mmCIF file with all atom_site columns, C-alpha atoms in Angstrom:
data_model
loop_
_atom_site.group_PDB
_atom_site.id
_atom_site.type_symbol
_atom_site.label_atom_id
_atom_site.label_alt_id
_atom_site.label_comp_id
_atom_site.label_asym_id
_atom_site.label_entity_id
_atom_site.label_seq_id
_atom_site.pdbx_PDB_ins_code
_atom_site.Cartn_x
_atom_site.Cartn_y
_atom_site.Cartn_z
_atom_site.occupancy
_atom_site.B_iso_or_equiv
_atom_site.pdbx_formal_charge
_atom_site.auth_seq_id
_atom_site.auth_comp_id
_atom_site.auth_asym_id
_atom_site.auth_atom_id
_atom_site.pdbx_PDB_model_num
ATOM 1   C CA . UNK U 1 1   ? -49.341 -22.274 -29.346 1.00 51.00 ? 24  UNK U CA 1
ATOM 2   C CA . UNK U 1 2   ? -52.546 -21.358 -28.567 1.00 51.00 ? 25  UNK U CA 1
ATOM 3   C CA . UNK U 1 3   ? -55.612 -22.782 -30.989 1.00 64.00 ? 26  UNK U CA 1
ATOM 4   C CA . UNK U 1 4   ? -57.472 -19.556 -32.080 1.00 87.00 ? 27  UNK U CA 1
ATOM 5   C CA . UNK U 1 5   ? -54.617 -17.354 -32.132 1.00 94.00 ? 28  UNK U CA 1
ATOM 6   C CA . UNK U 1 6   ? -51.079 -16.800 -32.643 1.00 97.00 ? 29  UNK U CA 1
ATOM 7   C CA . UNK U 1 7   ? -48.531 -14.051 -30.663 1.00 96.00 ? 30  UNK U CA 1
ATOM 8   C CA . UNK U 1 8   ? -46.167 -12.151 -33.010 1.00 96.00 ? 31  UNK U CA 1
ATOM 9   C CA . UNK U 1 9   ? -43.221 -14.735 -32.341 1.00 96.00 ? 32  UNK U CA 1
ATOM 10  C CA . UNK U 1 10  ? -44.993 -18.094 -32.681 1.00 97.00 ? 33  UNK U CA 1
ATOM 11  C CA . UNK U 1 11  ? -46.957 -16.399 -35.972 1.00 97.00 ? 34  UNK U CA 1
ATOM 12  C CA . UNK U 1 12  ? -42.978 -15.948 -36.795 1.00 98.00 ? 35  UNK U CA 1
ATOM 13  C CA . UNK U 1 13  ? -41.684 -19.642 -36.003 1.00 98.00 ? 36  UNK U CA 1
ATOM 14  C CA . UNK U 1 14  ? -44.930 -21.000 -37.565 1.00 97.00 ? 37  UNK U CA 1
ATOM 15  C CA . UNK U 1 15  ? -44.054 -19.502 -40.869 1.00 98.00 ? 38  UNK U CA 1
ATOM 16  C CA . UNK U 1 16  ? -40.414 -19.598 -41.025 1.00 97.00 ? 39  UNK U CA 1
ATOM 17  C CA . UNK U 1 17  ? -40.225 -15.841 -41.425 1.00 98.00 ? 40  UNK U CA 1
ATOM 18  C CA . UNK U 1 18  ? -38.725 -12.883 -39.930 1.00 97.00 ? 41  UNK U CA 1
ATOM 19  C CA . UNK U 1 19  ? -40.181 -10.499 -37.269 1.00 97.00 ? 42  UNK U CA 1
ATOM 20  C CA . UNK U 1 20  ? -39.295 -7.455  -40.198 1.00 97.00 ? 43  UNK U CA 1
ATOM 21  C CA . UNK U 1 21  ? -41.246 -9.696  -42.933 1.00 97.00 ? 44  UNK U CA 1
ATOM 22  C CA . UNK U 1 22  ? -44.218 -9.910  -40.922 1.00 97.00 ? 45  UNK U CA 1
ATOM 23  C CA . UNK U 1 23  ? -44.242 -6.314  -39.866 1.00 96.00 ? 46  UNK U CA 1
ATOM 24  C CA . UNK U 1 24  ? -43.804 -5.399  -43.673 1.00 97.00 ? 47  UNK U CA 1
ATOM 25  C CA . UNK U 1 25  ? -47.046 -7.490  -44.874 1.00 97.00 ? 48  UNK U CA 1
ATOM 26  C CA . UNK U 1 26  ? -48.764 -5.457  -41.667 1.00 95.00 ? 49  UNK U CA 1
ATOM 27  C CA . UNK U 1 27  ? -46.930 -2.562  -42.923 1.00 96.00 ? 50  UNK U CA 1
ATOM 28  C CA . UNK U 1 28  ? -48.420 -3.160  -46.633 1.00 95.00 ? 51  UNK U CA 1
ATOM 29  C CA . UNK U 1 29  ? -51.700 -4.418  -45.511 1.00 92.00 ? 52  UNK U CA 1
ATOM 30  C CA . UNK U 1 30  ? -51.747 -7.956  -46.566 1.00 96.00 ? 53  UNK U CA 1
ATOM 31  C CA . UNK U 1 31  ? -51.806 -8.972  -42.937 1.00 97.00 ? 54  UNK U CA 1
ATOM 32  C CA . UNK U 1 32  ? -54.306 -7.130  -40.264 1.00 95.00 ? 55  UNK U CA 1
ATOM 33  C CA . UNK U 1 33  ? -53.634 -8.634  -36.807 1.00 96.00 ? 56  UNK U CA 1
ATOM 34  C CA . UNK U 1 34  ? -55.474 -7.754  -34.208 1.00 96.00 ? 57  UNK U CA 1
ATOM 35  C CA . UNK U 1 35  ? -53.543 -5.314  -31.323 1.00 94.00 ? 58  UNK U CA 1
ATOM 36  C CA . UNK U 1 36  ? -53.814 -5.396  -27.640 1.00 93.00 ? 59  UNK U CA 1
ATOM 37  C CA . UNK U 1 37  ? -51.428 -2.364  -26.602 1.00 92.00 ? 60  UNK U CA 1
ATOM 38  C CA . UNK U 1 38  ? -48.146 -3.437  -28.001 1.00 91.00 ? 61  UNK U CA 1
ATOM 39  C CA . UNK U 1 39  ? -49.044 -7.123  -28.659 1.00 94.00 ? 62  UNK U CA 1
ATOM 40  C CA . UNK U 1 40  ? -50.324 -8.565  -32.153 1.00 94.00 ? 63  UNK U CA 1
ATOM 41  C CA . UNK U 1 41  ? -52.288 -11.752 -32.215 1.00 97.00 ? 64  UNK U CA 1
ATOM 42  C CA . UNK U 1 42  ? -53.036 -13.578 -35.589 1.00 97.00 ? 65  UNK U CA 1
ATOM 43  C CA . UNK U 1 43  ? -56.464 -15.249 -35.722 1.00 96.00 ? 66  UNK U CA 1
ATOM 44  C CA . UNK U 1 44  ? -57.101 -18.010 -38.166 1.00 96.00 ? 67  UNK U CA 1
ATOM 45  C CA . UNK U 1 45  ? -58.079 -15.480 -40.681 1.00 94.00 ? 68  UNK U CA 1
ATOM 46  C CA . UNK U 1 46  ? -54.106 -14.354 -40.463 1.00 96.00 ? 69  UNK U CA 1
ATOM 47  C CA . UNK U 1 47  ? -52.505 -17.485 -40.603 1.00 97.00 ? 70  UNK U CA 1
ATOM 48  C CA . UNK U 1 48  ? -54.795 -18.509 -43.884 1.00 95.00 ? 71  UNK U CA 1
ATOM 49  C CA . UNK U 1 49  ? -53.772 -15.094 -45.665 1.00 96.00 ? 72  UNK U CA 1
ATOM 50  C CA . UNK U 1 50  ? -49.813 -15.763 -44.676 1.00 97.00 ? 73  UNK U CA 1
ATOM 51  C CA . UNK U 1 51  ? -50.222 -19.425 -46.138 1.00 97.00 ? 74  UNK U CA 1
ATOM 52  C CA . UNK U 1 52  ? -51.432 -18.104 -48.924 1.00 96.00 ? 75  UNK U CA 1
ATOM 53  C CA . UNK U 1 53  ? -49.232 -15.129 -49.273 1.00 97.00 ? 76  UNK U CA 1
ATOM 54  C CA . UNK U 1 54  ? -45.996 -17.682 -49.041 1.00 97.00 ? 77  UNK U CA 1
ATOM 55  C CA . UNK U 1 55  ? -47.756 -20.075 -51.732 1.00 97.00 ? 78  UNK U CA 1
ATOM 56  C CA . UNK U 1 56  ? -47.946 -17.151 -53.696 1.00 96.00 ? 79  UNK U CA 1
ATOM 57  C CA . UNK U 1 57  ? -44.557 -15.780 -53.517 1.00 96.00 ? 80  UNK U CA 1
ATOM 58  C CA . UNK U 1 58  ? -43.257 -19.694 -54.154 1.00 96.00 ? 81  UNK U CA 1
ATOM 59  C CA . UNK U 1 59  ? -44.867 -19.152 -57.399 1.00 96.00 ? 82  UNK U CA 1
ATOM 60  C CA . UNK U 1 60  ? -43.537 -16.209 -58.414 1.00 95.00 ? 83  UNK U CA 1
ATOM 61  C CA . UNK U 1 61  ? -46.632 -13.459 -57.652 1.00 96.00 ? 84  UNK U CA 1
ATOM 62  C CA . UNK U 1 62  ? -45.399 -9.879  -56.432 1.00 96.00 ? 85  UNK U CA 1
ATOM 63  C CA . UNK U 1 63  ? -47.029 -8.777  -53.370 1.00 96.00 ? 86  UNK U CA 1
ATOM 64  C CA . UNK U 1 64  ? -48.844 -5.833  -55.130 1.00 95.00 ? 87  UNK U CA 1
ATOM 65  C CA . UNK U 1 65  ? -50.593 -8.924  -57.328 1.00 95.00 ? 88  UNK U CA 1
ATOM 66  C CA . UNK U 1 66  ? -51.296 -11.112 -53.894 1.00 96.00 ? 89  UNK U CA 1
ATOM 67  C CA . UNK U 1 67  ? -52.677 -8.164  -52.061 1.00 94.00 ? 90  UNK U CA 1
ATOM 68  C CA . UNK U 1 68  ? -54.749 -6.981  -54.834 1.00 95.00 ? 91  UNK U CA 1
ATOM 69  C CA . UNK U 1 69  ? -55.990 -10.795 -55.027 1.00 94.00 ? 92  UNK U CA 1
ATOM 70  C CA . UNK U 1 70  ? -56.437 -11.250 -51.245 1.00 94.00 ? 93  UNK U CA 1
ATOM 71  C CA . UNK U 1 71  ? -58.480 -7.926  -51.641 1.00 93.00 ? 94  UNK U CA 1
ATOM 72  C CA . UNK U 1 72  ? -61.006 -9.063  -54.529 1.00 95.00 ? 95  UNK U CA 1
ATOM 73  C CA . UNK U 1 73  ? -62.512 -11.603 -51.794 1.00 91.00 ? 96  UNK U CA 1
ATOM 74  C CA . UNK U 1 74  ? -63.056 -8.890  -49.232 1.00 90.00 ? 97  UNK U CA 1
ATOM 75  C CA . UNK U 1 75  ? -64.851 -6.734  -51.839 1.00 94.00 ? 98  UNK U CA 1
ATOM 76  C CA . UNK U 1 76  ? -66.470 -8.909  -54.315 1.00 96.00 ? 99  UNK U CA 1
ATOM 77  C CA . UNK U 1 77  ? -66.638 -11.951 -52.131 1.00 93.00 ? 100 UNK U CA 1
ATOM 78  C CA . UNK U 1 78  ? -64.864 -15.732 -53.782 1.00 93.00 ? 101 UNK U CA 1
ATOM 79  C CA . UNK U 1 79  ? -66.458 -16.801 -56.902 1.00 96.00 ? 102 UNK U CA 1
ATOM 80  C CA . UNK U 1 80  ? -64.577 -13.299 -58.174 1.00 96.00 ? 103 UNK U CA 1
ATOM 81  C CA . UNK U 1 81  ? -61.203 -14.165 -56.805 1.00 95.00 ? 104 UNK U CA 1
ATOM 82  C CA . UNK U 1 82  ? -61.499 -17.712 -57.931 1.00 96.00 ? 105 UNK U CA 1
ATOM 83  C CA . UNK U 1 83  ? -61.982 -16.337 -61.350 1.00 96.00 ? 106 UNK U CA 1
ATOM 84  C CA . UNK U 1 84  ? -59.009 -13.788 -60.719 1.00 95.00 ? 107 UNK U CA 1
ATOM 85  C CA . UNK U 1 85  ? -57.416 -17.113 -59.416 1.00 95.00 ? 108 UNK U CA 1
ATOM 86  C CA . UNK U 1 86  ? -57.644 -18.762 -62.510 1.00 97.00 ? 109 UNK U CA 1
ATOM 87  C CA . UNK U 1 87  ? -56.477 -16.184 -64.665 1.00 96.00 ? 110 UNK U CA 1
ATOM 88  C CA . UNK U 1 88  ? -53.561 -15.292 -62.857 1.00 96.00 ? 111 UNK U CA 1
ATOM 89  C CA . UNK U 1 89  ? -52.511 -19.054 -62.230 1.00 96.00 ? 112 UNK U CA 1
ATOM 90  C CA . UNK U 1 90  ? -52.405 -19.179 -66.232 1.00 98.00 ? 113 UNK U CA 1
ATOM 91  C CA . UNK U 1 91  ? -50.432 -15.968 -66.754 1.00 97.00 ? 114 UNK U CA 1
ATOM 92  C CA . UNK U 1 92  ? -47.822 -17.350 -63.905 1.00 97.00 ? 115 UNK U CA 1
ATOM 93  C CA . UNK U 1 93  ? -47.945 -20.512 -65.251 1.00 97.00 ? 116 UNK U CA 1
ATOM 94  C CA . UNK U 1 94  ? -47.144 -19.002 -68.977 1.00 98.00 ? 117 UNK U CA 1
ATOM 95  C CA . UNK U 1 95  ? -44.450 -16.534 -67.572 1.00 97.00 ? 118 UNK U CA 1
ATOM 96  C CA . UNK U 1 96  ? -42.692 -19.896 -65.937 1.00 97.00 ? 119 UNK U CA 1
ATOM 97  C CA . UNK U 1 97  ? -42.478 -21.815 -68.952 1.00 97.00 ? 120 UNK U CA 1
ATOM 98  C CA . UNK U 1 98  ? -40.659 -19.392 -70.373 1.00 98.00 ? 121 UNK U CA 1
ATOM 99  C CA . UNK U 1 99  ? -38.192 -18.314 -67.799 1.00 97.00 ? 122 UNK U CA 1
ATOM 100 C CA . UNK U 1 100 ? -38.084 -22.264 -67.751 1.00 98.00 ? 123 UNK U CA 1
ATOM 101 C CA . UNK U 1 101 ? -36.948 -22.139 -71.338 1.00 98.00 ? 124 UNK U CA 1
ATOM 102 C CA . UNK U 1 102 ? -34.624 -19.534 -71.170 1.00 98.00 ? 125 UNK U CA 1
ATOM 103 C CA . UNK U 1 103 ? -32.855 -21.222 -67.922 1.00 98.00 ? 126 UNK U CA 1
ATOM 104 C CA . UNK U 1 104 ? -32.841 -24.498 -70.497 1.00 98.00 ? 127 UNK U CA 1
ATOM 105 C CA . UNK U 1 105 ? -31.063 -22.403 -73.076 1.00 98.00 ? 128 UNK U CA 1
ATOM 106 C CA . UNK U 1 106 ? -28.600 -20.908 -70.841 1.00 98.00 ? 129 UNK U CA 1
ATOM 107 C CA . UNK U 1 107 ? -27.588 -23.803 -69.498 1.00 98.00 ? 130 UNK U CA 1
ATOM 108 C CA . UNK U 1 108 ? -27.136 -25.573 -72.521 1.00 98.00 ? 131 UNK U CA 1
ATOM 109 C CA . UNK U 1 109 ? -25.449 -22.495 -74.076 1.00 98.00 ? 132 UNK U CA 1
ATOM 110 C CA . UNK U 1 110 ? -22.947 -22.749 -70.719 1.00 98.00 ? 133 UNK U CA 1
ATOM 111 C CA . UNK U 1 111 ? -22.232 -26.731 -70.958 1.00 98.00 ? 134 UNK U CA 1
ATOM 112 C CA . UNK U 1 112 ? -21.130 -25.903 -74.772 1.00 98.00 ? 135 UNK U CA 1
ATOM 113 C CA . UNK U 1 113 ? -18.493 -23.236 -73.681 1.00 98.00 ? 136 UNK U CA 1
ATOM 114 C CA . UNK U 1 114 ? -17.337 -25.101 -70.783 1.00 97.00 ? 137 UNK U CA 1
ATOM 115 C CA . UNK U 1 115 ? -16.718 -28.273 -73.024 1.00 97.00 ? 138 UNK U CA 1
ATOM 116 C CA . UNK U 1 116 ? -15.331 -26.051 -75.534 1.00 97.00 ? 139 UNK U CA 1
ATOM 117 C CA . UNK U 1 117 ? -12.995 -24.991 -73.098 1.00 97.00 ? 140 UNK U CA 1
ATOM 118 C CA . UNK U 1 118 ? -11.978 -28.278 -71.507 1.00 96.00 ? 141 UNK U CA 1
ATOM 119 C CA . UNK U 1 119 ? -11.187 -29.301 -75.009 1.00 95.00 ? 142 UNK U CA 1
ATOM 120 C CA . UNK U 1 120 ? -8.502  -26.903 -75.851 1.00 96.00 ? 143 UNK U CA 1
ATOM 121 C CA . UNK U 1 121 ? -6.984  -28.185 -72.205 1.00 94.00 ? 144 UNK U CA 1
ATOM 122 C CA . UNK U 1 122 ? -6.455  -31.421 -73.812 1.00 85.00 ? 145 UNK U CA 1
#
């Protein structure tokens, strides 16, 4: 792999992704390789964006909400997206507590019925 930038497949391999997810970021602008012909190479820039575009999905952000946030730095600059940062890590981090809760609550809900049931086996 070459140092200062990345072909199509090894931006691919280096990310664990498929060729169709990459084209979609392209597609949907969170990605903006640069084009020789037919040939895409990633520069630095790229892979930094697709790190943090797979951080970001790990976490739970839509694409609409990473592209918007990848967007405020090109515009406003990065004290702006750090604040953006901030206050969408907290929302995230709010919304996961309570999915976290509910998945708590199901699953203690489930182990009640299932032990219910093994009891009337017995």
């Amino acid at each position: 792999m070459s140092l200062t930038r990345l072909s199509f497949k090894e931006m691919c391999a280096k990310f664990d992704v498929t060729p169709r997810t990459l084209r979609y970021y392209e597609y949907i602008e969170l990605l903006q390789p640069e084009k020789e012909g037919r040939t895409r190479w990633y520069r630095p820039r790229e892979v930094a964006r697709m790190t943090l575009i797979l951080r970001g999905r790990r976490w739970g952000f839509s694409l609409e909400e990473i592209r918007q946030w990848l967007l405020i730095y090109e515009e406003q600059g990065e004290r702006p997206q750090l604040d953006a940062w901030i206050e969408l890590a907290d929302r995230q981090i709010a919304e996961l507590g309570r999915q976290k809760a509910e998945l708590e609550e199901a699953i203690l809900d489930l182990q009640k019925v299932r032990d219910d049931t093994a009891a009337t086996l017995t």
